[in-house]
Structures are given as structure tokens and as C-alpha cells.
Amino acid sequence: MHRYKFVLYRPIQLLPVLFGISVVTFVLVRLIPGDPARVLLGARATPTAIANIRRQYGLDEPMWLQYFYFVKNLLSGEMGKSILYKIDVLKLIITRIEPTLVLVLASVTLSVLIAVPMAALAARNHGRFADHAVRVISTAGIGFPP
């Protein structure tokens, strides 16, 4: 019965983690230096245009209300438009998922193809030169930058 409790409670434990991630993401985006309205409008923005952009995007609302709208839009899949690419962020993410998954799959496959034979070599030669060499190579590999 203990295993089934774990399977049932694990998704419930995910909720506070997701809440924490959303709060940290929201706060980090708000800590970016500069005014988002000025970034959207450029250097020659008028005070009226800045006020209109703040009102349009809800930047003039209290922070807790901005967070509420952030979570509401995130749950509905509305992530806004990319400032750089001028398209919906969700569409941009979808176009980038396939190449990302290909890279992840290739890197995991390469890692397994290298790690399993080295681990087998180290296990067969426990305490000998091959074991120490594999340990040194793997430790050095962890130390290299990605």
C-alpha cells in the first residue's frame, strides 16, 4: 500500500514546486533592469505612449494582480508575443522543440555509448590501472565546461 500512496501523493507534491517556480520566474522577469514599456517603444517614446503600453500590458496594476494574470495566461497557453521575433511565444517554443529534442537524444545516446563500456571496464578491473584511469577520465569530464 505504501507504493500506491507514493504514486498518489507525488503529483500533489508537485503543486508547491510549480507554484515556487512560477513565483521565481515572475520575480526574475520583473527584476530585469529597465522599463518594459520603454523597451517596446524605443528611445523616442513619449510619456503618453509609455502610459498606454503600461495600461495595455497591465504594468500599472499592483504586483499581485500582475502575478495573477501571469499565472492565468500561462495556464491558458497565452505567453504573449516575442519582442525579438514578433510572433507568439508558444509558436516560437513549438518550432524550437524538435531540434532541442534531437540534440538531447543524441547527447544522451553518446553519453550512454561512452559511459557503459567505461563503467564495465572499471568494474572488471576494480582497483587496477583501468579502474583508476576511468575514474580520472570521468572526473576530468565532469570538470570540463559544457
mmCIF file of N, CA and C in Angstrom:
data_model
loop_
_atom_site.group_PDB
_atom_site.id
_atom_site.type_symbol
_atom_site.label_atom_id
_atom_site.label_comp_id
_atom_site.label_asym_id
_atom_site.label_seq_id
_atom_site.Cartn_x
_atom_site.Cartn_y
_atom_site.Cartn_z
ATOM 1 N N MET A 1 0.821 -1.202 0.000
ATOM 2 C CA MET A 1 0.000 0.000 0.000
ATOM 3 C C MET A 1 0.862 1.261 0.000
ATOM 4 N N HIS A 2 2.077 1.150 0.562
ATOM 5 C CA HIS A 2 2.965 2.312 0.646
ATOM 6 C C HIS A 2 3.337 2.839 -0.741
ATOM 7 N N ARG A 3 3.557 1.915 -1.694
ATOM 8 C CA ARG A 3 3.900 2.341 -3.047
ATOM 9 C C ARG A 3 2.775 3.132 -3.685
ATOM 10 N N TYR A 4 1.554 2.713 -3.465
ATOM 11 C CA TYR A 4 0.421 3.399 -4.070
ATOM 12 C C TYR A 4 0.229 4.785 -3.468
ATOM 13 N N LYS A 5 0.489 4.916 -2.168
ATOM 14 C CA LYS A 5 0.421 6.237 -1.542
ATOM 15 C C LYS A 5 1.442 7.171 -2.169
ATOM 16 N N PHE A 6 2.643 6.657 -2.416
ATOM 17 C CA PHE A 6 3.683 7.457 -3.033
ATOM 18 C C PHE A 6 3.248 7.939 -4.418
ATOM 19 N N VAL A 7 2.675 7.052 -5.202
ATOM 20 C CA VAL A 7 2.233 7.411 -6.555
ATOM 21 C C VAL A 7 1.101 8.432 -6.498
ATOM 22 N N LEU A 8 0.265 8.347 -5.495
ATOM 23 C CA LEU A 8 -0.846 9.295 -5.377
ATOM 24 C C LEU A 8 -0.387 10.654 -4.845
ATOM 25 N N TYR A 9 0.532 10.650 -3.894
ATOM 26 C CA TYR A 9 0.957 11.908 -3.279
ATOM 27 C C TYR A 9 2.007 12.661 -4.087
ATOM 28 N N ARG A 10 2.729 11.961 -4.941
ATOM 29 C CA ARG A 10 3.792 12.623 -5.701
ATOM 30 C C ARG A 10 3.262 13.760 -6.578
ATOM 31 N N PRO A 11 2.178 13.578 -7.336
ATOM 32 C CA PRO A 11 1.654 14.717 -8.110
ATOM 33 C C PRO A 11 1.183 15.865 -7.229
ATOM 34 N N ILE A 12 0.694 15.567 -6.043
ATOM 35 C CA ILE A 12 0.262 16.623 -5.131
ATOM 36 C C ILE A 12 1.476 17.418 -4.641
ATOM 37 N N GLN A 13 2.605 16.737 -4.441
ATOM 38 C CA GLN A 13 3.819 17.421 -4.030
ATOM 39 C C GLN A 13 4.362 18.318 -5.138
ATOM 40 N N LEU A 14 3.973 18.060 -6.370
ATOM 41 C CA LEU A 14 4.422 18.864 -7.494
ATOM 42 C C LEU A 14 3.808 20.266 -7.477
ATOM 43 N N LEU A 15 2.637 20.415 -6.902
ATOM 44 C CA LEU A 15 1.944 21.704 -6.905
ATOM 45 C C LEU A 15 2.733 22.819 -6.214
ATOM 46 N N PRO A 16 3.252 22.620 -4.995
ATOM 47 C CA PRO A 16 4.049 23.702 -4.404
ATOM 48 C C PRO A 16 5.328 24.004 -5.198
ATOM 49 N N VAL A 17 5.894 22.978 -5.812
ATOM 50 C CA VAL A 17 7.096 23.201 -6.618
ATOM 51 C C VAL A 17 6.759 24.074 -7.829
ATOM 52 N N LEU A 18 5.662 23.761 -8.508
ATOM 53 C CA LEU A 18 5.240 24.572 -9.657
ATOM 54 C C LEU A 18 4.911 26.003 -9.233
ATOM 55 N N PHE A 19 4.279 26.146 -8.070
ATOM 56 C CA PHE A 19 3.990 27.487 -7.558
ATOM 57 C C PHE A 19 5.290 28.252 -7.312
ATOM 58 N N GLY A 20 6.257 27.588 -6.686
ATOM 59 C CA GLY A 20 7.546 28.233 -6.426
ATOM 60 C C GLY A 20 8.268 28.619 -7.708
ATOM 61 N N ILE A 21 8.231 27.747 -8.702
ATOM 62 C CA ILE A 21 8.862 28.052 -9.989
ATOM 63 C C ILE A 21 8.194 29.249 -10.642
ATOM 64 N N SER A 22 6.857 29.310 -10.568
ATOM 65 C CA SER A 22 6.155 30.433 -11.190
ATOM 66 C C SER A 22 6.473 31.746 -10.477
ATOM 67 N N VAL A 23 6.575 31.710 -9.153
ATOM 68 C CA VAL A 23 6.912 32.930 -8.398
ATOM 69 C C VAL A 23 8.329 33.389 -8.732
ATOM 70 N N VAL A 24 9.269 32.452 -8.739
ATOM 71 C CA VAL A 24 10.661 32.811 -9.039
ATOM 72 C C VAL A 24 10.774 33.359 -10.460
ATOM 73 N N THR A 25 10.112 32.731 -11.423
ATOM 74 C CA THR A 25 10.143 33.213 -12.803
ATOM 75 C C THR A 25 9.556 34.610 -12.902
ATOM 76 N N PHE A 26 8.412 34.828 -12.273
ATOM 77 C CA PHE A 26 7.767 36.141 -12.311
ATOM 78 C C PHE A 26 8.668 37.208 -11.701
ATOM 79 N N VAL A 27 9.252 36.905 -10.548
ATOM 80 C CA VAL A 27 10.102 37.883 -9.868
ATOM 81 C C VAL A 27 11.363 38.174 -10.688
ATOM 82 N N LEU A 28 11.980 37.140 -11.255
ATOM 83 C CA LEU A 28 13.187 37.357 -12.052
ATOM 84 C C LEU A 28 12.908 38.207 -13.289
ATOM 85 N N VAL A 29 11.763 37.986 -13.922
ATOM 86 C CA VAL A 29 11.414 38.805 -15.086
ATOM 87 C C VAL A 29 11.199 40.252 -14.656
ATOM 88 N N ARG A 30 10.609 40.448 -13.503
ATOM 89 C CA ARG A 30 10.382 41.821 -13.014
ATOM 90 C C ARG A 30 11.673 42.501 -12.563
ATOM 91 N N LEU A 31 12.700 41.726 -12.238
ATOM 92 C CA LEU A 31 13.968 42.306 -11.782
ATOM 93 C C LEU A 31 14.884 42.717 -12.939
ATOM 94 N N ILE A 32 14.501 42.387 -14.169
ATOM 95 C CA ILE A 32 15.314 42.794 -15.315
ATOM 96 C C ILE A 32 15.371 44.314 -15.340
ATOM 97 N N PRO A 33 16.573 44.873 -15.449
ATOM 98 C CA PRO A 33 16.664 46.333 -15.422
ATOM 99 C C PRO A 33 15.994 46.971 -16.636
ATOM 100 N N GLY A 34 15.448 48.143 -16.410
ATOM 101 C CA GLY A 34 14.796 48.877 -17.493
ATOM 102 C C GLY A 34 13.286 48.746 -17.429
ATOM 103 N N ASP A 35 12.634 49.649 -18.108
ATOM 104 C CA ASP A 35 11.183 49.676 -18.159
ATOM 105 C C ASP A 35 10.717 48.920 -19.403
ATOM 106 N N PRO A 36 9.874 47.888 -19.253
ATOM 107 C CA PRO A 36 9.427 47.128 -20.419
ATOM 108 C C PRO A 36 8.720 48.002 -21.464
ATOM 109 N N ALA A 37 7.993 49.011 -21.012
ATOM 110 C CA ALA A 37 7.301 49.895 -21.950
ATOM 111 C C ALA A 37 8.310 50.675 -22.790
ATOM 112 N N ARG A 38 9.370 51.136 -22.173
ATOM 113 C CA ARG A 38 10.416 51.859 -22.922
ATOM 114 C C ARG A 38 11.139 50.933 -23.898
ATOM 115 N N VAL A 39 11.342 49.677 -23.505
ATOM 116 C CA VAL A 39 11.993 48.723 -24.391
ATOM 117 C C VAL A 39 11.129 48.472 -25.623
ATOM 118 N N LEU A 40 9.826 48.329 -25.415
ATOM 119 C CA LEU A 40 8.924 48.097 -26.544
ATOM 120 C C LEU A 40 8.855 49.289 -27.488
ATOM 121 N N LEU A 41 8.870 50.480 -26.934
ATOM 122 C CA LEU A 41 8.681 51.680 -27.747
ATOM 123 C C LEU A 41 9.975 52.281 -28.276
ATOM 124 N N GLY A 42 11.083 51.969 -27.647
ATOM 125 C CA GLY A 42 12.357 52.512 -28.106
ATOM 126 C C GLY A 42 12.734 53.780 -27.351
ATOM 127 N N ALA A 43 13.801 54.407 -27.791
ATOM 128 C CA ALA A 43 14.366 55.558 -27.083
ATOM 129 C C ALA A 43 13.523 56.820 -27.227
ATOM 130 N N ARG A 44 12.767 56.925 -28.289
ATOM 131 C CA ARG A 44 11.999 58.149 -28.542
ATOM 132 C C ARG A 44 10.553 58.038 -28.071
ATOM 133 N N ALA A 45 10.308 57.282 -27.037
ATOM 134 C CA ALA A 45 8.947 57.077 -26.545
ATOM 135 C C ALA A 45 8.444 58.318 -25.813
ATOM 136 N N THR A 46 7.187 58.633 -26.055
ATOM 137 C CA THR A 46 6.561 59.762 -25.360
ATOM 138 C C THR A 46 5.942 59.252 -24.065
ATOM 139 N N PRO A 47 5.769 60.128 -23.079
ATOM 140 C CA PRO A 47 5.138 59.695 -21.822
ATOM 141 C C PRO A 47 3.726 59.137 -22.027
ATOM 142 N N THR A 48 2.990 59.686 -22.983
ATOM 143 C CA THR A 48 1.640 59.183 -23.265
ATOM 144 C C THR A 48 1.701 57.763 -23.813
ATOM 145 N N ALA A 49 2.627 57.516 -24.744
ATOM 146 C CA ALA A 49 2.760 56.179 -25.320
ATOM 147 C C ALA A 49 3.196 55.171 -24.260
ATOM 148 N N ILE A 50 4.091 55.597 -23.377
ATOM 149 C CA ILE A 50 4.538 54.705 -22.298
ATOM 150 C C ILE A 50 3.369 54.365 -21.382
ATOM 151 N N ALA A 51 2.558 55.362 -21.042
ATOM 152 C CA ALA A 51 1.386 55.116 -20.187
ATOM 153 C C ALA A 51 0.404 54.170 -20.874
ATOM 154 N N ASN A 52 0.224 54.322 -22.186
ATOM 155 C CA ASN A 52 -0.687 53.436 -22.930
ATOM 156 C C ASN A 52 -0.182 51.995 -22.938
ATOM 157 N N ILE A 53 1.112 51.818 -23.136
ATOM 158 C CA ILE A 53 1.691 50.469 -23.130
ATOM 159 C C ILE A 53 1.561 49.849 -21.744
ATOM 160 N N ARG A 54 1.830 50.628 -20.698
ATOM 161 C CA ARG A 54 1.699 50.101 -19.329
ATOM 162 C C ARG A 54 0.263 49.679 -19.046
ATOM 163 N N ARG A 55 -0.694 50.478 -19.509
ATOM 164 C CA ARG A 55 -2.102 50.136 -19.309
ATOM 165 C C ARG A 55 -2.477 48.907 -20.136
ATOM 166 N N GLN A 56 -1.996 48.822 -21.385
ATOM 167 C CA GLN A 56 -2.326 47.705 -22.281
ATOM 168 C C GLN A 56 -1.804 46.370 -21.733
ATOM 169 N N TYR A 57 -0.600 46.374 -21.193
ATOM 170 C CA TYR A 57 0.003 45.138 -20.696
ATOM 171 C C TYR A 57 -0.190 44.939 -19.196
ATOM 172 N N GLY A 58 -0.924 45.815 -18.536
ATOM 173 C CA GLY A 58 -1.216 45.666 -17.117
ATOM 174 C C GLY A 58 -0.055 45.989 -16.210
ATOM 175 N N LEU A 59 0.932 46.733 -16.705
ATOM 176 C CA LEU A 59 2.093 47.070 -15.892
ATOM 177 C C LEU A 59 1.795 48.149 -14.859
ATOM 178 N N ASP A 60 0.621 48.771 -14.978
ATOM 179 C CA ASP A 60 0.227 49.776 -13.999
ATOM 180 C C ASP A 60 -0.608 49.175 -12.867
ATOM 181 N N GLU A 61 -0.853 47.870 -12.931
ATOM 182 C CA GLU A 61 -1.624 47.165 -11.901
ATOM 183 C C GLU A 61 -0.709 46.804 -10.728
ATOM 184 N N PRO A 62 -1.301 46.483 -9.552
ATOM 185 C CA PRO A 62 -0.479 46.018 -8.422
ATOM 186 C C PRO A 62 0.247 44.717 -8.776
ATOM 187 N N MET A 63 1.355 44.477 -8.112
ATOM 188 C CA MET A 63 2.194 43.320 -8.433
ATOM 189 C C MET A 63 1.437 41.998 -8.261
ATOM 190 N N TRP A 64 0.610 41.864 -7.221
ATOM 191 C CA TRP A 64 -0.111 40.620 -7.004
ATOM 192 C C TRP A 64 -1.104 40.360 -8.136
ATOM 193 N N LEU A 65 -1.706 41.418 -8.678
ATOM 194 C CA LEU A 65 -2.641 41.258 -9.787
ATOM 195 C C LEU A 65 -1.888 40.899 -11.069
ATOM 196 N N GLN A 66 -0.711 41.473 -11.251
ATOM 197 C CA GLN A 66 0.112 41.115 -12.399
ATOM 198 C C GLN A 66 0.495 39.632 -12.328
ATOM 199 N N TYR A 67 0.816 39.154 -11.123
ATOM 200 C CA TYR A 67 1.146 37.738 -10.961
ATOM 201 C C TYR A 67 -0.061 36.861 -11.273
ATOM 202 N N PHE A 68 -1.234 37.261 -10.819
ATOM 203 C CA PHE A 68 -2.454 36.511 -11.107
ATOM 204 C C PHE A 68 -2.673 36.401 -12.616
ATOM 205 N N TYR A 69 -2.535 37.515 -13.334
ATOM 206 C CA TYR A 69 -2.697 37.492 -14.795
ATOM 207 C C TYR A 69 -1.610 36.644 -15.452
ATOM 208 N N PHE A 70 -0.405 36.701 -14.909
ATOM 209 C CA PHE A 70 0.701 35.892 -15.419
ATOM 210 C C PHE A 70 0.356 34.411 -15.340
ATOM 211 N N VAL A 71 -0.108 33.947 -14.184
ATOM 212 C CA VAL A 71 -0.447 32.534 -13.994
ATOM 213 C C VAL A 71 -1.654 32.156 -14.842
ATOM 214 N N LYS A 72 -2.650 33.014 -14.879
ATOM 215 C CA LYS A 72 -3.859 32.743 -15.676
ATOM 216 C C LYS A 72 -3.506 32.576 -17.158
ATOM 217 N N ASN A 73 -2.692 33.491 -17.676
ATOM 218 C CA ASN A 73 -2.297 33.405 -19.077
ATOM 219 C C ASN A 73 -1.400 32.196 -19.337
ATOM 220 N N LEU A 74 -0.539 31.875 -18.389
ATOM 221 C CA LEU A 74 0.337 30.723 -18.537
ATOM 222 C C LEU A 74 -0.474 29.432 -18.589
ATOM 223 N N LEU A 75 -1.483 29.310 -17.733
ATOM 224 C CA LEU A 75 -2.317 28.110 -17.716
ATOM 225 C C LEU A 75 -3.162 27.978 -18.978
ATOM 226 N N SER A 76 -3.511 29.108 -19.589
ATOM 227 C CA SER A 76 -4.307 29.046 -20.820
ATOM 228 C C SER A 76 -3.428 28.955 -22.069
ATOM 229 N N GLY A 77 -2.104 28.959 -21.892
ATOM 230 C CA GLY A 77 -1.205 28.833 -23.031
ATOM 231 C C GLY A 77 -0.894 30.145 -23.720
ATOM 232 N N GLU A 78 -1.334 31.235 -23.161
ATOM 233 C CA GLU A 78 -1.083 32.561 -23.738
ATOM 234 C C GLU A 78 0.172 33.133 -23.095
ATOM 235 N N MET A 79 1.259 33.143 -23.868
ATOM 236 C CA MET A 79 2.522 33.637 -23.334
ATOM 237 C C MET A 79 2.945 34.948 -23.963
ATOM 238 N N GLY A 80 2.086 35.533 -24.749
ATOM 239 C CA GLY A 80 2.389 36.825 -25.348
ATOM 240 C C GLY A 80 3.169 36.694 -26.636
ATOM 241 N N LYS A 81 3.652 37.833 -27.105
ATOM 242 C CA LYS A 81 4.433 37.874 -28.341
ATOM 243 C C LYS A 81 5.894 38.124 -28.014
ATOM 244 N N SER A 82 6.754 37.522 -28.804
ATOM 245 C CA SER A 82 8.183 37.744 -28.660
ATOM 246 C C SER A 82 8.528 39.135 -29.177
ATOM 247 N N ILE A 83 9.271 39.875 -28.376
ATOM 248 C CA ILE A 83 9.680 41.216 -28.783
ATOM 249 C C ILE A 83 10.659 41.131 -29.950
ATOM 250 N N LEU A 84 11.525 40.132 -29.918
ATOM 251 C CA LEU A 84 12.556 39.999 -30.934
ATOM 252 C C LEU A 84 12.010 39.441 -32.249
ATOM 253 N N TYR A 85 11.213 38.372 -32.185
ATOM 254 C CA TYR A 85 10.755 37.693 -33.395
ATOM 255 C C TYR A 85 9.381 38.134 -33.873
ATOM 256 N N LYS A 86 8.642 38.864 -33.045
ATOM 257 C CA LYS A 86 7.318 39.398 -33.394
ATOM 258 C C LYS A 86 6.283 38.305 -33.698
ATOM 259 N N ILE A 87 6.411 37.133 -33.066
ATOM 260 C CA ILE A 87 5.411 36.076 -33.201
ATOM 261 C C ILE A 87 5.053 35.592 -31.800
ATOM 262 N N ASP A 88 3.989 34.781 -31.707
ATOM 263 C CA ASP A 88 3.578 34.252 -30.411
ATOM 264 C C ASP A 88 4.693 33.392 -29.810
ATOM 265 N N VAL A 89 4.902 33.542 -28.513
ATOM 266 C CA VAL A 89 5.962 32.811 -27.826
ATOM 267 C C VAL A 89 5.702 31.310 -27.868
ATOM 268 N N LEU A 90 4.443 30.902 -27.718
ATOM 269 C CA LEU A 90 4.119 29.473 -27.752
ATOM 270 C C LEU A 90 4.488 28.876 -29.110
ATOM 271 N N LYS A 91 4.190 29.579 -30.204
ATOM 272 C CA LYS A 91 4.570 29.096 -31.537
ATOM 273 C C LYS A 91 6.085 29.026 -31.671
ATOM 274 N N LEU A 92 6.766 29.995 -31.105
ATOM 275 C CA LEU A 92 8.227 30.015 -31.148
ATOM 276 C C LEU A 92 8.801 28.821 -30.396
ATOM 277 N N ILE A 93 8.231 28.514 -29.238
ATOM 278 C CA ILE A 93 8.692 27.364 -28.449
ATOM 279 C C ILE A 93 8.447 26.072 -29.213
ATOM 280 N N ILE A 94 7.271 25.952 -29.821
ATOM 281 C CA ILE A 94 6.931 24.732 -30.559
ATOM 282 C C ILE A 94 7.892 24.502 -31.723
ATOM 283 N N THR A 95 8.285 25.581 -32.416
ATOM 284 C CA THR A 95 9.218 25.407 -33.530
ATOM 285 C C THR A 95 10.609 25.019 -33.052
ATOM 286 N N ARG A 96 10.946 25.320 -31.806
ATOM 287 C CA ARG A 96 12.278 25.017 -31.286
ATOM 288 C C ARG A 96 12.349 23.677 -30.548
ATOM 289 N N ILE A 97 11.208 23.031 -30.310
ATOM 290 C CA ILE A 97 11.217 21.796 -29.521
ATOM 291 C C ILE A 97 11.877 20.648 -30.281
ATOM 292 N N GLU A 98 11.550 20.474 -31.557
ATOM 293 C CA GLU A 98 12.094 19.345 -32.316
ATOM 294 C C GLU A 98 13.622 19.352 -32.367
ATOM 295 N N PRO A 99 14.271 20.473 -32.754
ATOM 296 C CA PRO A 99 15.740 20.444 -32.743
ATOM 297 C C PRO A 99 16.321 20.219 -31.346
ATOM 298 N N THR A 100 15.662 20.745 -30.334
ATOM 299 C CA THR A 100 16.140 20.553 -28.967
ATOM 300 C C THR A 100 16.071 19.084 -28.576
ATOM 301 N N LEU A 101 14.953 18.425 -28.886
ATOM 302 C CA LEU A 101 14.814 17.005 -28.559
ATOM 303 C C LEU A 101 15.823 16.156 -29.322
ATOM 304 N N VAL A 102 16.110 16.500 -30.570
ATOM 305 C CA VAL A 102 17.118 15.774 -31.349
ATOM 306 C C VAL A 102 18.486 15.898 -30.684
ATOM 307 N N LEU A 103 18.833 17.113 -30.264
ATOM 308 C CA LEU A 103 20.118 17.315 -29.587
ATOM 309 C C LEU A 103 20.191 16.560 -28.266
ATOM 310 N N VAL A 104 19.108 16.572 -27.502
ATOM 311 C CA VAL A 104 19.085 15.863 -26.220
ATOM 312 C C VAL A 104 19.225 14.362 -26.443
ATOM 313 N N LEU A 105 18.475 13.830 -27.396
ATOM 314 C CA LEU A 105 18.543 12.396 -27.679
ATOM 315 C C LEU A 105 19.938 11.998 -28.153
ATOM 316 N N ALA A 106 20.540 12.800 -29.013
ATOM 317 C CA ALA A 106 21.892 12.495 -29.497
ATOM 318 C C ALA A 106 22.906 12.538 -28.357
ATOM 319 N N SER A 107 22.797 13.531 -27.490
ATOM 320 C CA SER A 107 23.761 13.637 -26.391
ATOM 321 C C SER A 107 23.587 12.517 -25.372
ATOM 322 N N VAL A 108 22.366 12.121 -25.088
ATOM 323 C CA VAL A 108 22.140 11.020 -24.148
ATOM 324 C C VAL A 108 22.658 9.713 -24.745
ATOM 325 N N THR A 109 22.395 9.500 -26.027
ATOM 326 C CA THR A 109 22.885 8.286 -26.686
ATOM 327 C C THR A 109 24.404 8.231 -26.669
ATOM 328 N N LEU A 110 25.038 9.340 -27.006
ATOM 329 C CA LEU A 110 26.500 9.390 -26.987
ATOM 330 C C LEU A 110 27.036 9.164 -25.573
ATOM 331 N N SER A 111 26.395 9.745 -24.590
ATOM 332 C CA SER A 111 26.838 9.564 -23.199
ATOM 333 C C SER A 111 26.742 8.107 -22.771
ATOM 334 N N VAL A 112 25.644 7.462 -23.131
ATOM 335 C CA VAL A 112 25.466 6.055 -22.756
ATOM 336 C C VAL A 112 26.483 5.178 -23.483
ATOM 337 N N LEU A 113 26.705 5.459 -24.771
ATOM 338 C CA LEU A 113 27.660 4.660 -25.538
ATOM 339 C C LEU A 113 29.086 4.792 -25.009
ATOM 340 N N ILE A 114 29.388 5.910 -24.390
ATOM 341 C CA ILE A 114 30.723 6.088 -23.807
ATOM 342 C C ILE A 114 30.764 5.570 -22.374
ATOM 343 N N ALA A 115 29.740 5.864 -21.572
ATOM 344 C CA ALA A 115 29.771 5.564 -20.142
ATOM 345 C C ALA A 115 29.643 4.076 -19.832
ATOM 346 N N VAL A 116 28.790 3.370 -20.543
ATOM 347 C CA VAL A 116 28.561 1.955 -20.207
ATOM 348 C C VAL A 116 29.823 1.119 -20.432
ATOM 349 N N PRO A 117 30.500 1.216 -21.583
ATOM 350 C CA PRO A 117 31.732 0.427 -21.725
ATOM 351 C C PRO A 117 32.823 0.829 -20.722
ATOM 352 N N MET A 118 32.918 2.138 -20.431
ATOM 353 C CA MET A 118 33.922 2.557 -19.451
ATOM 354 C C MET A 118 33.583 2.026 -18.055
ATOM 355 N N ALA A 119 32.304 2.028 -17.702
ATOM 356 C CA ALA A 119 31.892 1.500 -16.398
ATOM 357 C C ALA A 119 32.143 0.001 -16.320
ATOM 358 N N ALA A 120 31.878 -0.707 -17.405
ATOM 359 C CA ALA A 120 32.137 -2.151 -17.421
ATOM 360 C C ALA A 120 33.633 -2.438 -17.284
ATOM 361 N N LEU A 121 34.447 -1.642 -17.972
ATOM 362 C CA LEU A 121 35.898 -1.791 -17.875
ATOM 363 C C LEU A 121 36.372 -1.539 -16.445
ATOM 364 N N ALA A 122 35.856 -0.486 -15.827
ATOM 365 C CA ALA A 122 36.251 -0.179 -14.452
ATOM 366 C C ALA A 122 35.773 -1.256 -13.489
ATOM 367 N N ALA A 123 34.589 -1.814 -13.705
ATOM 368 C CA ALA A 123 34.058 -2.836 -12.812
ATOM 369 C C ALA A 123 34.845 -4.142 -12.932
ATOM 370 N N ARG A 124 35.268 -4.488 -14.141
ATOM 371 C CA ARG A 124 36.039 -5.723 -14.332
ATOM 372 C C ARG A 124 37.444 -5.615 -13.729
ATOM 373 N N ASN A 125 37.961 -4.412 -13.709
ATOM 374 C CA ASN A 125 39.336 -4.210 -13.224
ATOM 375 C C ASN A 125 39.351 -3.374 -11.952
ATOM 376 N N HIS A 126 38.538 -3.737 -11.009
ATOM 377 C CA HIS A 126 38.399 -2.976 -9.767
ATOM 378 C C HIS A 126 39.738 -2.841 -9.047
ATOM 379 N N GLY A 127 40.121 -1.578 -8.773
ATOM 380 C CA GLY A 127 41.343 -1.311 -8.029
ATOM 381 C C GLY A 127 42.598 -1.312 -8.876
ATOM 382 N N ARG A 128 42.504 -1.655 -10.149
ATOM 383 C CA ARG A 128 43.682 -1.690 -11.022
ATOM 384 C C ARG A 128 43.789 -0.392 -11.807
ATOM 385 N N PHE A 129 44.758 -0.385 -12.718
ATOM 386 C CA PHE A 129 45.042 0.820 -13.501
ATOM 387 C C PHE A 129 43.817 1.268 -14.320
ATOM 388 N N ALA A 130 43.116 0.331 -14.946
ATOM 389 C CA ALA A 130 41.964 0.690 -15.786
ATOM 390 C C ALA A 130 40.872 1.366 -14.956
ATOM 391 N N ASP A 131 40.649 0.869 -13.760
ATOM 392 C CA ASP A 131 39.653 1.462 -12.860
ATOM 393 C C ASP A 131 40.037 2.896 -12.516
ATOM 394 N N HIS A 132 41.285 3.111 -12.173
ATOM 395 C CA HIS A 132 41.741 4.457 -11.829
ATOM 396 C C HIS A 132 41.718 5.385 -13.044
ATOM 397 N N ALA A 133 42.069 4.851 -14.207
ATOM 398 C CA ALA A 133 42.059 5.668 -15.432
ATOM 399 C C ALA A 133 40.636 6.112 -15.763
ATOM 400 N N VAL A 134 39.679 5.198 -15.643
ATOM 401 C CA VAL A 134 38.276 5.560 -15.906
ATOM 402 C C VAL A 134 37.810 6.604 -14.901
ATOM 403 N N ARG A 135 38.196 6.467 -13.659
ATOM 404 C CA ARG A 135 37.821 7.430 -12.625
ATOM 405 C C ARG A 135 38.410 8.807 -12.934
ATOM 406 N N VAL A 136 39.672 8.864 -13.339
ATOM 407 C CA VAL A 136 40.314 10.135 -13.669
ATOM 408 C C VAL A 136 39.648 10.762 -14.901
ATOM 409 N N ILE A 137 39.386 9.953 -15.923
ATOM 410 C CA ILE A 137 38.751 10.474 -17.154
ATOM 411 C C ILE A 137 37.352 11.000 -16.859
ATOM 412 N N SER A 138 36.577 10.257 -16.076
ATOM 413 C CA SER A 138 35.203 10.722 -15.780
ATOM 414 C C SER A 138 35.209 11.965 -14.895
ATOM 415 N N THR A 139 36.148 12.033 -13.944
ATOM 416 C CA THR A 139 36.242 13.239 -13.109
ATOM 417 C C THR A 139 36.658 14.443 -13.931
ATOM 418 N N ALA A 140 37.595 14.242 -14.843
ATOM 419 C CA ALA A 140 38.016 15.323 -15.728
ATOM 420 C C ALA A 140 36.858 15.740 -16.644
ATOM 421 N N GLY A 141 36.088 14.764 -17.105
ATOM 422 C CA GLY A 141 34.940 15.064 -17.966
ATOM 423 C C GLY A 141 33.887 15.892 -17.265
ATOM 424 N N ILE A 142 33.697 15.652 -15.980
ATOM 425 C CA ILE A 142 32.744 16.458 -15.214
ATOM 426 C C ILE A 142 33.252 17.884 -15.073
ATOM 427 N N GLY A 143 34.560 18.036 -14.994
ATOM 428 C CA GLY A 143 35.142 19.362 -14.809
ATOM 429 C C GLY A 143 35.168 20.219 -16.054
ATOM 430 N N PHE A 144 35.048 19.598 -17.225
ATOM 431 C CA PHE A 144 35.060 20.400 -18.468
ATOM 432 C C PHE A 144 33.790 21.203 -18.597
ATOM 433 N N PRO A 145 33.886 22.394 -19.161
ATOM 434 C CA PRO A 145 32.657 23.176 -19.377
ATOM 435 C C PRO A 145 31.789 22.522 -20.457
ATOM 436 N N PRO A 146 30.490 22.717 -20.360
ATOM 437 C CA PRO A 146 29.602 22.079 -21.332
ATOM 438 C C PRO A 146 29.881 22.553 -22.739
#
